[in-house]
Coordinates of C-alpha atoms in Angstrom, one line a residue:
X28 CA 121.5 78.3 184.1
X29 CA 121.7 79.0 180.7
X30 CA 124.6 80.3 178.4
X31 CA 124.5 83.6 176.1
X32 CA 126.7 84.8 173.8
X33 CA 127.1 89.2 174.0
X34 CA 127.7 91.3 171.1
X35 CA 131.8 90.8 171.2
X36 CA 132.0 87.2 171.7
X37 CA 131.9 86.8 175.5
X38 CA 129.7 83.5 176.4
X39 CA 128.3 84.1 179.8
X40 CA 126.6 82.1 182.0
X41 CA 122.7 83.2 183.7
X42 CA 120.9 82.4 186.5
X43 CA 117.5 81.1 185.0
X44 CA 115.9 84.8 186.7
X45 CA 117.8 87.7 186.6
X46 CA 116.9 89.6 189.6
X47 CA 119.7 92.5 190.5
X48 CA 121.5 94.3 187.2
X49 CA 124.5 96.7 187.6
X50 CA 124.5 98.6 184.3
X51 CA 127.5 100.6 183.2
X52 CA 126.2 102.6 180.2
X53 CA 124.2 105.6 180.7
X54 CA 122.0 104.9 177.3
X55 CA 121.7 101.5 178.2
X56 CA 120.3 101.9 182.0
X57 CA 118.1 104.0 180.0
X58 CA 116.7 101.4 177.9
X59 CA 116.6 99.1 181.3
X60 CA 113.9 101.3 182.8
X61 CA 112.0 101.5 179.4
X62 CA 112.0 97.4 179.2
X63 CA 110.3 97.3 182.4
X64 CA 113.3 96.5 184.7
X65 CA 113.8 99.4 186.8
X66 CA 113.2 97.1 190.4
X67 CA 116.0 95.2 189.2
X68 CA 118.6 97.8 188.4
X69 CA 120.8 97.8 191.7
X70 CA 123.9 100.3 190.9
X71 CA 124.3 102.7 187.9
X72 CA 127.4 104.9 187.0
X73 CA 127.4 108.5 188.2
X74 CA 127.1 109.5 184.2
X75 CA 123.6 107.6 184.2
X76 CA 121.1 110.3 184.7
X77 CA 118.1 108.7 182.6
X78 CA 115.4 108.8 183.9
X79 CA 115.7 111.2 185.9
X80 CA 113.5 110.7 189.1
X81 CA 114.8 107.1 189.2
X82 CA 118.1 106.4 188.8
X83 CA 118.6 109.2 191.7
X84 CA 118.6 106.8 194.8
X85 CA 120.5 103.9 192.7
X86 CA 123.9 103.7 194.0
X87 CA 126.6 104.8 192.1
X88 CA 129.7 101.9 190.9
X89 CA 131.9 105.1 189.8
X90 CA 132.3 106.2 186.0
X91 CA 132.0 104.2 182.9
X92 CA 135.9 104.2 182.9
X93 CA 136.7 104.0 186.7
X94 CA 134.0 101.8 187.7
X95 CA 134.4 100.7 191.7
X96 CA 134.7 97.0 191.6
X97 CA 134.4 97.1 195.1
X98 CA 131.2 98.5 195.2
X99 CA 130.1 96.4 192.2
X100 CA 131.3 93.2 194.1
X101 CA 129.3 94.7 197.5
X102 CA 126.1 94.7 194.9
X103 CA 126.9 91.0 193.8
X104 CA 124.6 91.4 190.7
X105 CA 123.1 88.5 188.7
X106 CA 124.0 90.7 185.9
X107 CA 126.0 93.2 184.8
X108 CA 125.8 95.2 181.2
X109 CA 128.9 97.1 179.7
X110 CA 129.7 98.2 176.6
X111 CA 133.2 97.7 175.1
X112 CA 133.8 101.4 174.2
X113 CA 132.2 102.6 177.0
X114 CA 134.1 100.5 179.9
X115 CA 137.9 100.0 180.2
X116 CA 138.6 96.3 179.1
X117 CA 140.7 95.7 182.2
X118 CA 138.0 96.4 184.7
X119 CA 135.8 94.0 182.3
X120 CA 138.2 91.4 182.2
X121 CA 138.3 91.8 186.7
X122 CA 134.6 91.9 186.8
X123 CA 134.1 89.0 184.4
X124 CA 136.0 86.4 186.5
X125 CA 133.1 86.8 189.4
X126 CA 130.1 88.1 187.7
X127 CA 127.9 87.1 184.6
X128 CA 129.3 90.3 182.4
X129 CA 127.6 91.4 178.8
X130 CA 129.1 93.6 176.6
X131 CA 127.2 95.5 173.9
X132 CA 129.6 96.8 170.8
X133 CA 127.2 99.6 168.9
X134 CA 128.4 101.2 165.7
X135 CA 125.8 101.8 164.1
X136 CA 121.4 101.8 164.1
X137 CA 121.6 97.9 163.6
X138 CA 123.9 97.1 166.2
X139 CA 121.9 99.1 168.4
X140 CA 118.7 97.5 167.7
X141 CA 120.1 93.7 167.8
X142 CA 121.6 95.0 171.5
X143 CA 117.6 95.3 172.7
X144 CA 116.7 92.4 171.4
X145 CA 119.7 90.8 173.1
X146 CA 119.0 92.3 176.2
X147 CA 115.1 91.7 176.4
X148 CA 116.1 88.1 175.4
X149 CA 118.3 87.5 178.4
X150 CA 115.9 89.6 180.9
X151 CA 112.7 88.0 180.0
X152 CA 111.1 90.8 178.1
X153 CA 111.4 90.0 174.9
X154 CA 108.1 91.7 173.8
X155 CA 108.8 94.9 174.9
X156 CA 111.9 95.0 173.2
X157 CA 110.4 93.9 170.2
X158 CA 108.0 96.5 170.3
X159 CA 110.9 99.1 170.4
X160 CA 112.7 97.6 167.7
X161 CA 109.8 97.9 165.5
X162 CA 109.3 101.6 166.5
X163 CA 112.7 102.5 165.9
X164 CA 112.9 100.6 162.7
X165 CA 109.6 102.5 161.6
X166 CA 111.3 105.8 162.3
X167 CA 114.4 104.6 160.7
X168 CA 112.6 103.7 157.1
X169 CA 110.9 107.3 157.6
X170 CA 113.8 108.6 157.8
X171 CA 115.1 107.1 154.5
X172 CA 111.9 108.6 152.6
X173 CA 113.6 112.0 153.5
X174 CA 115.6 112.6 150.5
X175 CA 118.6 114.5 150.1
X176 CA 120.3 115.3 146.7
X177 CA 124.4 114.0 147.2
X178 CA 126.0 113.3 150.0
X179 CA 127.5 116.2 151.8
X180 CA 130.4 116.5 153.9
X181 CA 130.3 117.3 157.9
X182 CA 131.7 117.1 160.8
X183 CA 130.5 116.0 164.5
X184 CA 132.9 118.2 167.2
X185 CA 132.6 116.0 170.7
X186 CA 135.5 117.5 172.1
X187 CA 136.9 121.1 173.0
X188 CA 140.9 121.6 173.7
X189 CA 141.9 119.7 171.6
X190 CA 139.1 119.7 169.2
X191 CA 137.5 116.2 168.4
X192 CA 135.8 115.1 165.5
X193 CA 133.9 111.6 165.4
X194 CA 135.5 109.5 162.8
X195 CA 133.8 107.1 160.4
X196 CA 134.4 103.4 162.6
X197 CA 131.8 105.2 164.8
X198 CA 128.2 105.1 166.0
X199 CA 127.9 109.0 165.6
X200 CA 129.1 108.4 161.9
X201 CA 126.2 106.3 161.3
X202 CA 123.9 108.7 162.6
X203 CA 125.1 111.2 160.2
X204 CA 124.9 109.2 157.0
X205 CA 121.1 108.9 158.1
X206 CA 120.5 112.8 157.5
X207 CA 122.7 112.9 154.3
X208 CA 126.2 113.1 155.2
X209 CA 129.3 111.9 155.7
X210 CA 132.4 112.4 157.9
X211 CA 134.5 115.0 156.1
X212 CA 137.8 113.7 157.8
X213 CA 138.6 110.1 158.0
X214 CA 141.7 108.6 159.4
X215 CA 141.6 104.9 159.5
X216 CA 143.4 104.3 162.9
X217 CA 141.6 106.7 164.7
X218 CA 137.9 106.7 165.8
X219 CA 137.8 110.1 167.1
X220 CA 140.8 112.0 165.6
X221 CA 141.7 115.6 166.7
X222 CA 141.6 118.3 164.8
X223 CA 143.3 121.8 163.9
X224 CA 140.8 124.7 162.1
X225 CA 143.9 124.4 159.6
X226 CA 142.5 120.4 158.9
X227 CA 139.1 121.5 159.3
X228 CA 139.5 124.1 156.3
X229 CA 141.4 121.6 154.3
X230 CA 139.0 119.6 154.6
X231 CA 135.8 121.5 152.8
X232 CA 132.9 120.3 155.1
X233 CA 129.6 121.4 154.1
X234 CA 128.1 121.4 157.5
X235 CA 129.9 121.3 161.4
X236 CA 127.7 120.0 164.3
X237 CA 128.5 121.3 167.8
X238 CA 127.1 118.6 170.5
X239 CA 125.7 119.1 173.9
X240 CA 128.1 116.3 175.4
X241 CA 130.3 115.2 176.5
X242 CA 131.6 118.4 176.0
X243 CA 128.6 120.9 176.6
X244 CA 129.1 123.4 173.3
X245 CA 127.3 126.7 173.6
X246 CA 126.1 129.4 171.7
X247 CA 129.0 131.0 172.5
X248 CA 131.7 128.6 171.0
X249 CA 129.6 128.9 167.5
X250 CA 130.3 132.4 167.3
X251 CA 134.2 131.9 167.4
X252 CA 133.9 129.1 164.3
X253 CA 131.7 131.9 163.0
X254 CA 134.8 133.5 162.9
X255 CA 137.1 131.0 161.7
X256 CA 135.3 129.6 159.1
X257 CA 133.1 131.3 158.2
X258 CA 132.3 128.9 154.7
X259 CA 129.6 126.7 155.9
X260 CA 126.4 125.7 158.0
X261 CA 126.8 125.4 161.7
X262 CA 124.6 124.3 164.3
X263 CA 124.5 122.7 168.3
X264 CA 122.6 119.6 168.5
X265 CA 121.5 117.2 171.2
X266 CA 124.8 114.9 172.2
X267 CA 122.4 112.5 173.6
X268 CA 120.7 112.4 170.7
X269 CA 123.6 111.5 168.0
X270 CA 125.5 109.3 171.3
X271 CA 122.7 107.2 173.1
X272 CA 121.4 104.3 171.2
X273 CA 118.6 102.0 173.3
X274 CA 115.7 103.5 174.0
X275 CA 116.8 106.7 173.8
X276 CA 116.6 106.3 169.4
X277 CA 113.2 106.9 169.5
X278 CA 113.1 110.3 170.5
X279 CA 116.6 110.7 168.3
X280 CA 114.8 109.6 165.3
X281 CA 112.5 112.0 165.5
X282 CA 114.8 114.2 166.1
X283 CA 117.0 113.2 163.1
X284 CA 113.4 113.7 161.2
X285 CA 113.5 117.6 161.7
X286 CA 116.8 118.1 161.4
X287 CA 117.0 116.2 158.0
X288 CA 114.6 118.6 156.7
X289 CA 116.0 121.2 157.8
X290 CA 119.1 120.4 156.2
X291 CA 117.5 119.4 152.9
X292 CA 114.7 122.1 152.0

């Protein structure tokens, strides 16, 4: 056995092999598989769809927030991996009296990259997840080389009915600042305030980003901001993209590369 501390505090104690995971983050079952550990993943939420091929015959625990603790308990993992946004702190606090529970808490790049070393530490492969962190870190000082002249002012819709902005206490905030801009609207007790095109106007943004998920924005919803404000830049991105951290950063990065010239001609 050996005792770990997670990302919010929890200390948790691990069989000396971990042999049988039940991950409840979709960007974290992705970095799993990319670690090496697919064999070991044994349930995945329903949102977990990364990759593709092989999380289809995993079973399914339920959602991030309604995981089945039945299920889970049918499973009897050596280990399970939440995140503390992600999973309802109730069901964590159930799981955690029977199983060895870790909980990543991700707002920003950094976080993210001291979760895979975490997580390759207490799966036995560190050096795979040390040669991700490096990559990632390499992309994220390329990024910084992009320059951009002040920073500008945008917003990040996630929701639809009511409209939802990501707010500045946020993982998606950080992204943002790495292409040049800030969250135009910033309440301090909410991470993911809603919105009115009244606010949004107020507000001034230079730039509003429409994602894919979890609300799937379309070509269609641009046009109607086309309509109401008409003022600045708007574009759909990837959700994954600015919303996955693991593995999944690595082909974000990149991403963030384009789009922050793009941006910044």
């Amino acid at each position: 056995m050996s005792q770990v501390t997670d990302q919010v505090g929890y200390q948790i104690n691990l069989k000396s092999e971990v042999n049988s995971i039940v991950s409840t983050v979709p960007s974290q079952t992705e970095l799993l598989f990319d670690l090496g550990l697919g064999s070991k993943v044994k349930g995945v939420t329903r949102f977990c769809v990364h990759p593709k091929n092989a999380v289809a015959d995993i079973p399914k625990i339920g959602g991030t927030k309604n995981l089945d603790i039945e299920k889970i308990r049918e499973i009897n993992p050596d280990l399970i991996i939440g995140n503390k946004e992600e999973n309802i702190k109730e069901q964590v606090e159930e799981l955690k009296a029977d199983f060895p529970i870790w909980l990543s808490d991700i707002k920003s790049p950094h976080d993210a990259l001291d979760m895979i070393t975490e997580i390759g530490k207490i799966t036995q492969t560190q050096d795979k997840a040390v040669e991700l962190v490096n990559e990632v870190q390499q992309l994220l000082d390329e990024l910084a080389e992009i320059g951009s002249d002040r920073k500008k002012k945008a917003l990040v819709f996630i929701w639809k009915d009511p409209y939802m902005v990501a707010g500045r206490d946020t993982y998606i905030h950080e992204v943002l600042k790495l292409i040049g801009y800030e969250t135009a609207i910033h309440r301090d007790e909410e991470r993911y305030p809603q919105v009115t095109v009244e606010q949004i106007l107020e507000s001034k943004p230079d730039l509003l980003l429409f994602t894919s998920e979890p609300f799937p924005y379309s070509s269609s919803e641009l046009q109607i901001f086309h309509g109401k404000i008409p003022t600045c830049k708007k574009l759909i991105v990837n959700g994954e993209y600015f919303s996955w951290y693991g593995s999944r950063m690595r082909k974000s990065f990149q991403y963030f590369k384009q789009l922050k010239r793009q941006l910044n001609p």
